[in-house]
XYZ file of C-alpha atoms in Angstrom:
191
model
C 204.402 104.040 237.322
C 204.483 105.557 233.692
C 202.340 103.968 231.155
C 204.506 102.094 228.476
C 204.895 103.460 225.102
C 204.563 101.024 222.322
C 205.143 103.358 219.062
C 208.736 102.979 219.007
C 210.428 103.452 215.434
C 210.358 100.585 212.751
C 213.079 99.640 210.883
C 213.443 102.414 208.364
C 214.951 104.566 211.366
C 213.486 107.878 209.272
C 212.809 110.936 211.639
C 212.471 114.754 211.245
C 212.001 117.429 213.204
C 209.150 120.156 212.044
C 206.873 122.266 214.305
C 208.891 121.792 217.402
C 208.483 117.974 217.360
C 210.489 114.781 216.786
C 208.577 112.483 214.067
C 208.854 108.853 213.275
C 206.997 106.096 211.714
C 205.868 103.536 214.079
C 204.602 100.228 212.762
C 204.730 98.324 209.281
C 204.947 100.908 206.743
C 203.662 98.401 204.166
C 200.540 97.872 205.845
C 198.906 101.552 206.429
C 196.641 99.987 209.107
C 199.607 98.764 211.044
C 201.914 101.935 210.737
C 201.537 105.149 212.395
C 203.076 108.845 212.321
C 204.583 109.406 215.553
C 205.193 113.106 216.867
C 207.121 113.958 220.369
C 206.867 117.756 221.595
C 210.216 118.807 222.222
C 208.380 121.250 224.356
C 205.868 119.500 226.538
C 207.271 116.084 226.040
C 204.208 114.781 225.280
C 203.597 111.952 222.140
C 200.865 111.853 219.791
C 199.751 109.603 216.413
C 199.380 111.282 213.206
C 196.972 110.705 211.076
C 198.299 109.250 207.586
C 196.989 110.744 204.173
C 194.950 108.914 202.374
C 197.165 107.029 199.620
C 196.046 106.221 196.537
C 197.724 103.007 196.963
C 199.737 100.461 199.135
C 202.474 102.684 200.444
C 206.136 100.901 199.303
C 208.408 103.692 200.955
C 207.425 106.407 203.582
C 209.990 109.539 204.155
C 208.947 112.314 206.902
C 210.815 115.865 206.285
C 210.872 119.320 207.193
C 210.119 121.175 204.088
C 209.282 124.944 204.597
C 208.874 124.622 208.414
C 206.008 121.619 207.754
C 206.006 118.434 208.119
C 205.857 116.508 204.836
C 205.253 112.738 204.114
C 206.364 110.996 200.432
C 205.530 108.203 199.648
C 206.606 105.856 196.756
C 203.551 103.364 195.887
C 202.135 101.349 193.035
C 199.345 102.639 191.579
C 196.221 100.638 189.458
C 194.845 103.867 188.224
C 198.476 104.619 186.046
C 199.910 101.236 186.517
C 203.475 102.187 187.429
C 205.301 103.445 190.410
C 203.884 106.776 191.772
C 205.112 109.112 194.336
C 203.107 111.715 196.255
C 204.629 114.135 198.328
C 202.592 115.979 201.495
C 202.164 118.932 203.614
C 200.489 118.676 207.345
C 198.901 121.792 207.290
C 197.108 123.319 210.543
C 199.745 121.326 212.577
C 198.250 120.551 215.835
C 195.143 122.306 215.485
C 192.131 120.438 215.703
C 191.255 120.642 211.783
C 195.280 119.822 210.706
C 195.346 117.685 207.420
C 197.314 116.734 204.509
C 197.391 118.247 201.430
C 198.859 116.964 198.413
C 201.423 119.118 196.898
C 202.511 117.270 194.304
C 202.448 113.835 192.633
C 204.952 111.995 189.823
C 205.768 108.890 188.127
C 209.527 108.682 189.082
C 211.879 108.287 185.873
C 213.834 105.872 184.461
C 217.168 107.594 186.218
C 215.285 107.683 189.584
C 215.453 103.558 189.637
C 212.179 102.960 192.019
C 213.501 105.869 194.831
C 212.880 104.878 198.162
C 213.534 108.530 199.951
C 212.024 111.421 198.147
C 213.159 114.371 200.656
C 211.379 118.440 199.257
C 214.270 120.508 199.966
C 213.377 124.410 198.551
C 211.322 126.329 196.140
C 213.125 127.899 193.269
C 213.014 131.590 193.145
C 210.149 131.603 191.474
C 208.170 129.634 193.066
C 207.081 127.330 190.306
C 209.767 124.455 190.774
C 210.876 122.453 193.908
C 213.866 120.888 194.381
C 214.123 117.039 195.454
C 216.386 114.793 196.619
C 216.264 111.666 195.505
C 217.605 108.302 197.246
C 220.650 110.839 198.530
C 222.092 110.607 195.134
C 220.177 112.331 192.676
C 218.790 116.005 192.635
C 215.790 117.089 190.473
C 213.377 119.929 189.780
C 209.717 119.561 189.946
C 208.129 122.067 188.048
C 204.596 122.583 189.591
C 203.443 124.326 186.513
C 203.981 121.515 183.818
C 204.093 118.985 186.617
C 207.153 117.395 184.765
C 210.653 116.180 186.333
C 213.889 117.736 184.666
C 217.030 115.990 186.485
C 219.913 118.230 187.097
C 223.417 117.130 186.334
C 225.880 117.622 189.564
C 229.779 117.107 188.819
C 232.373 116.334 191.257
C 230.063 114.858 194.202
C 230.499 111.461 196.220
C 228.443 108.787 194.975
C 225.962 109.602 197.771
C 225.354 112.885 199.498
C 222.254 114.282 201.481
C 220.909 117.797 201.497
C 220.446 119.979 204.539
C 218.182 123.544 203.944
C 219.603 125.798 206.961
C 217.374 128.891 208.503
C 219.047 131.513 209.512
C 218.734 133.237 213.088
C 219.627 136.087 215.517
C 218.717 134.030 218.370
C 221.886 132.332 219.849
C 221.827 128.749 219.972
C 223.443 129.249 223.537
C 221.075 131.279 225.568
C 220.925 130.607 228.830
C 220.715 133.055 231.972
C 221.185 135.395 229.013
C 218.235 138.155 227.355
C 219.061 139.663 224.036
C 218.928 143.156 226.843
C 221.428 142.216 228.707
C 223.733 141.212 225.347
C 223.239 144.548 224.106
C 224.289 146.539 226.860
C 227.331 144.139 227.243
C 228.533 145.480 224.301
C 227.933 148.902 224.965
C 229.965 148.637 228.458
C-alpha cells in the first residue's frame, strides 16, 4: 500500500511550475516552521520539501513563480530592522542539485499605491537588464530598477480592474508529439 502524503496545499491555492515540477506551499505560511515548499516531478512523479530562505522576518504572504525558467519565492513580511512592510523576492538556484539555494535578488518597501500586496509575481527583465518587471496583487505593474533599487509604477489605460500576466517561451518542439520524430516531420513534408 502507498505511503500517505500529508503536504497537500494550504489555503492560498498558489502553485507554479519551474524546472519540470509542480510547486506548492504546504502548511501555515505564517508560521515558517509549520509551512513547507512542496515540488512534484512531472517527470519521475516523485515529491520533495524545499527548503525555505531564510526571511528576515515573519513571512505575511508567500507567492511561488516561474521567473526566467527558476523557481522564485516573494514574500511580503514586517520587518524590525526598517519597521514597515518589506518584500523580498528569490531565485532557487542549483535546482535539485545537492548545493541548490536561494539567493536574494531583490528586496523593497512596497509603496503607498501597492496597498500591503499580497502576490508579488517577477515577470521579465527589461532590455537592459537593469529593471524587472512585477506584478503586483494582479492589478498593478511596476519596474524595479536593480541599479537604484527604487520602484517607478507604470500607468496602464484601458485594462479590467484585475488582470494577471503570463511570460510565454517560444518553441519548435510541437506540443503534440507523439509516435512522431522531428525526422519523420521533415521528410513528410518533402513527400
Amino acid at each position: 500500500m502507498p505511503e500517505k502524503f500529508h503536504h497537500y496545499p494550504n489555503y492560498q491555492k498558489i502553485f507554479a511550475i519551474a524546472c519540470g515540477a509542480l510547486h506548492w506551499i504546504s502548511g501555515n505560511v505564517e508560521d515558517e516552521k509549520e509551512s513547507w515548499i512542496v515540488a512534484f516531478d512531472l517527470g519521475t512523479e516523485k515529491y520533495r520539501v524545499i527548503p525555505q530562505p531564510g526571511y528576515s522576518g515573519s513571512p505575511r504572504y508567500v507567492c511561488l513563480n516561474n521567473f526566467e525558467g527558476c523557481l522564485s519565492l516573494s514574500c511580503n513580511y514586517y520587518s524590525n530592522d526598517v519597521k514597515s512592510n518589506v518584500v523580498d523576492v528569490w531565485l532557487l538556484n542549483k535546482y535539485g542539485e545537492e548545493n541548490e539555494y536561494w539567493w536574494k535578488l531583490i528586496s523593497f518597501t512596497p509603496t503607498e499605491e501597492m496597498d500591503d500586496p499580497y502576490s508579488i509575481k517577477p515577470v521579465a527583465y527589461s532590455k537592459s537588464g537593469k529593471k524587472i518587471l512585477l506584478e503586483i496583487d494582479y492589478k498593478n505593474l511596476v519596474w524595479y530598477n536593480l541599479e537604484q533599487e527604487s520602484v517607478e509604477d507604470i500607468v496602464l489605460h484601458d485594462l479590467e480592474p484585475i488582470f494577471d500576466v503570463y511570460s510565454c517561451l517560444e518553441s519548435l518542439v510541437s506540443v503534440d508529439v507523439t509516435g512522431t520524430s522531428a525526422e519523420g516531420i521533415t521528410n513528410a513534408k518533402k513527400n
